[in-house]
Coordinates of C-alpha atoms and ligand atoms in Angstrom, one line a residue:
M83 CA 0.1 0.4 -0.1
P84 CA 1.1 3.5 -1.2
T85 CA 2.5 5.7 1.9
A86 CA 0.5 9.2 1.6
D87 CA 4.1 10.5 1.2
P88 CA 6.2 8.7 0.0
L89 CA 10.3 9.6 1.5
L90 CA 11.9 7.5 -2.0
E91 CA 9.9 7.2 -4.8
V92 CA 11.3 4.8 -7.8
E93 CA 9.5 4.5 -11.1
G94 CA 9.9 2.5 -14.6
L95 CA 13.5 2.3 -13.1
T96 CA 15.8 0.7 -16.1
A97 CA 19.5 0.1 -15.1
G98 CA 22.7 -1.8 -15.6
Y99 CA 26.1 -1.7 -17.2
N100 CA 28.1 -0.9 -20.8
G101 CA 24.1 -0.1 -22.2
T102 CA 23.3 -3.2 -21.1
A103 CA 20.0 -3.4 -18.7
V104 CA 20.1 -5.5 -15.9
V105 CA 17.0 -3.7 -14.1
R106 CA 14.4 -3.3 -16.0
D107 CA 10.4 -1.5 -15.2
V108 CA 11.5 -1.5 -11.5
A109 CA 9.1 0.6 -9.1
L110 CA 9.3 0.8 -5.2
H111 CA 8.9 3.7 -2.6
V112 CA 9.5 3.8 1.1
G113 CA 7.7 6.0 3.4
A114 CA 9.1 7.3 6.5
G115 CA 9.8 5.1 9.6
E116 CA 9.5 2.1 7.6
V117 CA 11.6 -1.2 6.9
V118 CA 11.3 -2.7 3.5
A119 CA 13.4 -5.3 2.1
L120 CA 14.5 -6.0 -1.3
L121 CA 15.0 -9.8 -2.0
G122 CA 15.9 -11.9 -4.9
S123 CA 18.8 -15.0 -5.8
N124 CA 22.4 -13.8 -6.7
G125 CA 22.4 -11.7 -9.8
A126 CA 19.1 -10.8 -9.4
G127 CA 20.0 -6.8 -9.6
K128 CA 19.7 -6.0 -6.1
T129 CA 22.6 -3.8 -5.8
T130 CA 22.3 -2.5 -9.1
T131 CA 19.3 -1.1 -7.8
L132 CA 20.5 0.3 -4.8
S133 CA 23.2 1.7 -6.8
A134 CA 20.7 3.6 -8.6
I135 CA 18.5 4.7 -6.3
A136 CA 22.0 6.1 -4.3
G137 CA 23.7 7.8 -7.5
L138 CA 26.7 5.7 -8.2
I139 CA 25.1 4.6 -11.4
K140 CA 23.2 6.1 -14.0
P141 CA 19.8 4.6 -14.6
M142 CA 19.0 3.7 -18.3
G143 CA 15.7 5.1 -17.7
G144 CA 12.3 5.9 -15.5
A145 CA 12.3 8.5 -12.5
I146 CA 13.6 8.8 -9.1
R147 CA 12.8 11.1 -6.5
F148 CA 13.8 11.2 -2.9
R149 CA 11.6 13.9 -0.6
G150 CA 9.8 15.2 -3.1
E151 CA 12.8 15.9 -4.9
K152 CA 13.7 14.4 -9.0
L153 CA 17.2 12.8 -8.7
T154 CA 16.7 10.6 -11.5
G155 CA 20.8 10.4 -12.4
A156 CA 22.0 13.0 -9.8
P157 CA 25.7 12.3 -8.6
A158 CA 25.9 10.1 -5.1
H159 CA 27.3 13.0 -3.4
R160 CA 23.8 15.1 -3.7
V161 CA 22.0 11.8 -2.9
A162 CA 23.9 11.6 0.2
R163 CA 23.6 15.6 1.0
R164 CA 19.9 14.8 0.2
G165 CA 19.7 12.3 3.1
L166 CA 20.6 9.1 1.8
A167 CA 22.9 6.8 3.8
L168 CA 24.3 3.9 2.0
V169 CA 26.0 0.8 3.7
P170 CA 27.6 -1.1 0.7
E171 CA 27.7 -4.8 0.6
N172 CA 31.7 -4.8 1.2
R173 CA 30.6 -2.2 4.1
A174 CA 34.0 0.1 2.7
L175 CA 35.1 1.1 6.6
F176 CA 38.2 2.9 6.5
A177 CA 40.3 -0.5 7.6
D178 CA 43.5 1.8 8.9
L179 CA 41.3 3.7 11.6
T180 CA 39.7 3.5 14.8
T181 CA 36.1 3.1 14.8
R182 CA 35.6 6.5 17.1
E183 CA 37.6 8.1 13.6
N184 CA 35.2 6.2 11.0
L185 CA 32.4 7.4 13.3
R186 CA 34.2 10.8 12.9
L187 CA 34.5 11.1 9.7
A188 CA 31.0 10.9 8.8
R189 CA 30.0 14.0 11.2
V190 CA 27.6 16.6 9.2
R191 CA 27.7 19.5 10.6
G192 CA 24.5 19.9 12.7
R193 CA 23.4 16.9 12.3
S194 CA 25.6 15.0 14.5
N195 CA 24.7 11.6 16.1
E196 CA 26.8 9.5 17.9
D197 CA 25.7 9.7 21.0
D198 CA 22.7 8.1 19.5
V199 CA 24.2 5.5 17.8
L200 CA 26.3 4.5 20.6
D201 CA 23.3 4.0 22.8
L202 CA 21.7 1.9 19.9
L203 CA 24.6 -0.1 19.0
P204 CA 26.8 -0.5 22.7
E205 CA 28.9 -3.0 21.5
L206 CA 30.7 0.0 19.7
R207 CA 32.2 1.7 22.6
K208 CA 34.1 -0.9 23.1
C209 CA 35.4 -0.9 19.9
L210 CA 35.5 3.1 19.6
G211 CA 40.0 2.8 20.0
R212 CA 40.3 -0.4 17.7
K213 CA 40.9 0.0 14.1
A214 CA 37.9 -1.3 11.7
G215 CA 40.1 -3.5 10.3
M216 CA 40.7 -5.5 13.2
L217 CA 37.0 -5.9 14.6
S218 CA 35.4 -8.9 13.8
G219 CA 32.9 -8.2 10.7
G220 CA 29.7 -8.0 13.2
E221 CA 31.3 -5.4 14.9
Q222 CA 32.2 -4.2 11.2
Q223 CA 28.7 -4.3 10.4
M224 CA 27.5 -2.2 13.2
L225 CA 30.3 0.0 12.7
A226 CA 29.3 0.3 9.1
V227 CA 25.0 1.0 10.5
G228 CA 26.4 2.8 12.7
R229 CA 28.7 5.2 10.4
A230 CA 25.3 5.4 7.9
L231 CA 23.4 7.1 11.0
V232 CA 25.8 9.3 12.4
A233 CA 24.2 12.1 10.4
R234 CA 20.8 11.6 11.0
P235 CA 19.7 10.2 7.6
A236 CA 16.3 10.4 6.3
L237 CA 16.8 7.2 4.4
L238 CA 19.3 4.5 5.9
V239 CA 19.7 1.2 2.4
V240 CA 21.9 -1.7 3.4
D241 CA 22.7 -3.9 1.3
E242 CA 23.3 -7.3 2.6
M243 CA 22.9 -7.0 5.8
S244 CA 23.9 -10.4 6.8
L245 CA 26.3 -11.6 4.6
G246 CA 29.3 -13.6 5.8
L247 CA 27.6 -12.8 9.5
A248 CA 27.1 -15.5 12.5
P249 CA 23.0 -16.3 12.8
V250 CA 23.6 -14.7 16.4
V251 CA 25.3 -11.1 15.1
V252 CA 22.3 -11.1 12.3
A253 CA 19.3 -11.4 15.8
R254 CA 21.1 -8.9 17.1
L255 CA 22.2 -6.6 13.9
A256 CA 18.5 -6.9 12.4
P257 CA 16.5 -5.4 15.0
V258 CA 18.6 -1.9 15.2
L259 CA 16.8 -1.6 11.6
R260 CA 13.4 -1.7 13.1
T261 CA 14.3 0.7 15.8
V262 CA 15.9 3.5 14.3
A263 CA 12.9 3.3 11.7
A264 CA 10.8 3.6 14.9
S265 CA 12.9 5.6 16.7
F266 CA 14.1 8.4 14.3
G267 CA 11.4 8.2 11.8
T268 CA 14.2 6.7 9.0
G269 CA 13.0 5.5 6.3
V270 CA 14.9 1.4 5.4
L271 CA 15.8 -0.2 2.6
V272 CA 17.2 -3.7 2.8
V273 CA 18.3 -5.7 1.0
E274 CA 19.2 -9.3 3.2
Q275 CA 19.7 -12.8 1.8
H276 CA 18.2 -14.5 4.7
V277 CA 14.3 -14.4 3.2
A278 CA 13.0 -15.4 7.1
V279 CA 14.9 -12.6 8.3
A280 CA 13.9 -10.0 6.0
L281 CA 10.3 -11.2 6.1
N282 CA 10.6 -10.6 10.1
V283 CA 12.7 -7.1 10.3
A284 CA 10.4 -5.3 7.4
E285 CA 6.8 -4.3 6.6
R286 CA 7.1 -5.1 3.3
A287 CA 9.0 -6.6 0.5
Y288 CA 9.7 -6.5 -2.5
V289 CA 11.6 -10.3 -4.8
L290 CA 13.6 -9.0 -7.9
A291 CA 13.8 -11.9 -10.3
Q292 CA 16.0 -11.9 -13.3
G293 CA 16.2 -7.9 -13.5
R294 CA 12.0 -7.5 -12.6
L295 CA 9.8 -7.4 -9.4
V296 CA 7.9 -10.3 -9.8
L297 CA 6.2 -9.6 -6.0
E298 CA 5.7 -7.4 -3.6
G299 CA 3.2 -7.6 -0.2
R300 CA 3.3 -7.3 3.2
T301 CA 5.4 -9.5 5.0
A302 CA 2.4 -10.6 7.2
D303 CA 1.1 -11.6 3.8
L304 CA 3.9 -13.1 2.5
R305 CA 5.3 -15.3 5.5
S306 CA 3.3 -17.4 4.8
R307 CA 3.5 -18.1 0.9
R308 CA 6.9 -20.1 1.1
D309 CA 5.9 -21.3 -2.5
L310 CA 5.5 -18.3 -3.8
L311 CA 8.9 -16.8 -2.7
L312 CA 10.5 -20.5 -3.6
A313 CA 9.4 -19.7 -7.2
C314 CA 10.7 -16.4 -7.3
Y315 CA 14.2 -17.6 -5.9
L316 CA 13.8 -20.1 -8.6
G317 CA 13.4 -17.8 -11.4
D318 CA 10.6 -19.9 -12.3
L319 CA 9.1 -16.7 -13.5
D320 CA 5.2 -17.9 -15.1
A321 CA 4.6 -20.0 -11.1
A322 CA 5.7 -16.9 -9.1
T323 CA 3.3 -14.6 -11.5
Q324 CA 0.2 -17.8 -11.0
L325 CA 0.5 -17.7 -7.3
N326 CA 1.2 -13.9 -7.4
A327 CA -2.3 -13.3 -8.8
E328 CA -3.7 -16.4 -6.1
V329 CA -2.0 -14.6 -3.2
A330 CA -3.5 -11.2 -5.0
A331 CA -7.0 -12.9 -4.8
E332 CA -7.4 -14.2 -1.5
V333 CA -6.0 -11.2 0.0
A334 CA -8.9 -9.2 -2.1
E335 CA -11.5 -12.1 -0.8
A336 CA -10.1 -11.6 2.6
Q337 CA -10.5 -7.6 2.6
A338 CA -13.7 -7.9 1.5
A339 CA -14.7 -10.4 3.8
Q340 CA -14.1 -7.7 6.7
P341 CA -16.8 -5.2 8.3
A342 CA -17.0 -2.3 6.6
Ligands
ATP638 P1 24.4 -10.4 -5.5 O1 23.3 -11.2 -4.7 O2 24.7 -11.8 -5.6 O3 24.9 -9.8 -5.1 P2 22.2 -9.0 -7.1 O4 20.9 -9.8 -7.0 O5 22.8 -7.7 -6.6 O6 23.3 -10.1 -6.7 P3 23.4 -7.5 -8.9 O7 24.9 -7.1 -8.3 O8 22.7 -6.5 -9.4 O9 23.0 -8.6 -8.6 O10 24.1 -7.8 -10.5 C1 22.7 -8.1 -11.7 C2 23.8 -8.2 -13.3 O11 24.7 -7.2 -13.3 C3 24.4 -9.8 -12.8 O12 24.3 -10.4 -14.0 C4 25.9 -8.8 -12.4 O13 27.0 -10.0 -13.3 C5 25.5 -7.8 -13.2 N1 27.0 -6.9 -12.8 C6 26.6 -6.2 -11.5 N2 27.6 -5.4 -11.5 C7 28.0 -5.4 -13.0 C8 29.5 -4.2 -13.2 N3 29.9 -3.4 -12.7 N4 29.5 -4.3 -14.7 C9 28.8 -5.6 -15.6 N5 27.8 -6.5 -14.6 C10 27.8 -6.4 -13.5

């Protein structure tokens, strides 16, 4: 269901590399205070979609609006200034700088949020004097998320949140995204390889297969449709389309049965 005033609106996005499209006609939106997951198998086009939204690659078509401003094709530094913070898959920390220095570098005049970040991720306090390159994978990901939050972004975009992390770390980190959305009104768009985690942490999800959106919905509805998600992940687009139509019909039926 579109929010009244989406923070991020993407319409008809086509993007790729060297003139070849790898995602086509992608439409999605994220509202303030909302956690949204972008799912799909390896190579489905999730990172490409995030890269186009964050201004790291120029879209080949479509439109991107962020906080009411058309930002299609705007460079990454402009998108970041407008309030989008990206945590990339490789985390992009300064390995030779300490945790404290990594956080300080992310400060934006008048928008510094380090105390809130340390309250949110108290594990980082004991790491403040240690070089980022020496932290565990989980601590590095916490630092990457914390650093992205220092400038109080309107939208936090996290690519492959739990890549390479132990389940116990994922279980600690995933709820942080919910807290960020609920406490600061930040919109969150997360790519997450563990479908079950994504369905628990996000309120809505989009599924990409072979560069196209094949499914979107409230995670409360998707959780019970493992068959549908599996079809999307296996790239069985016919099965996914058929199942998607069934889910839409079931939702419509349930809504019609509800008292007005
Ligand atoms: P994964 O979960 O494996 O990270 P993904 O869904 O994020 O996958 P993308 O990284 O967006 O998928 O890749 C989509 C397609 O674009 C793949 O076929 C990939 O090989 C291709 N691709 C990604 N980056 C580049 C690049 N820099 N140059 C050319 N092709 C690329």
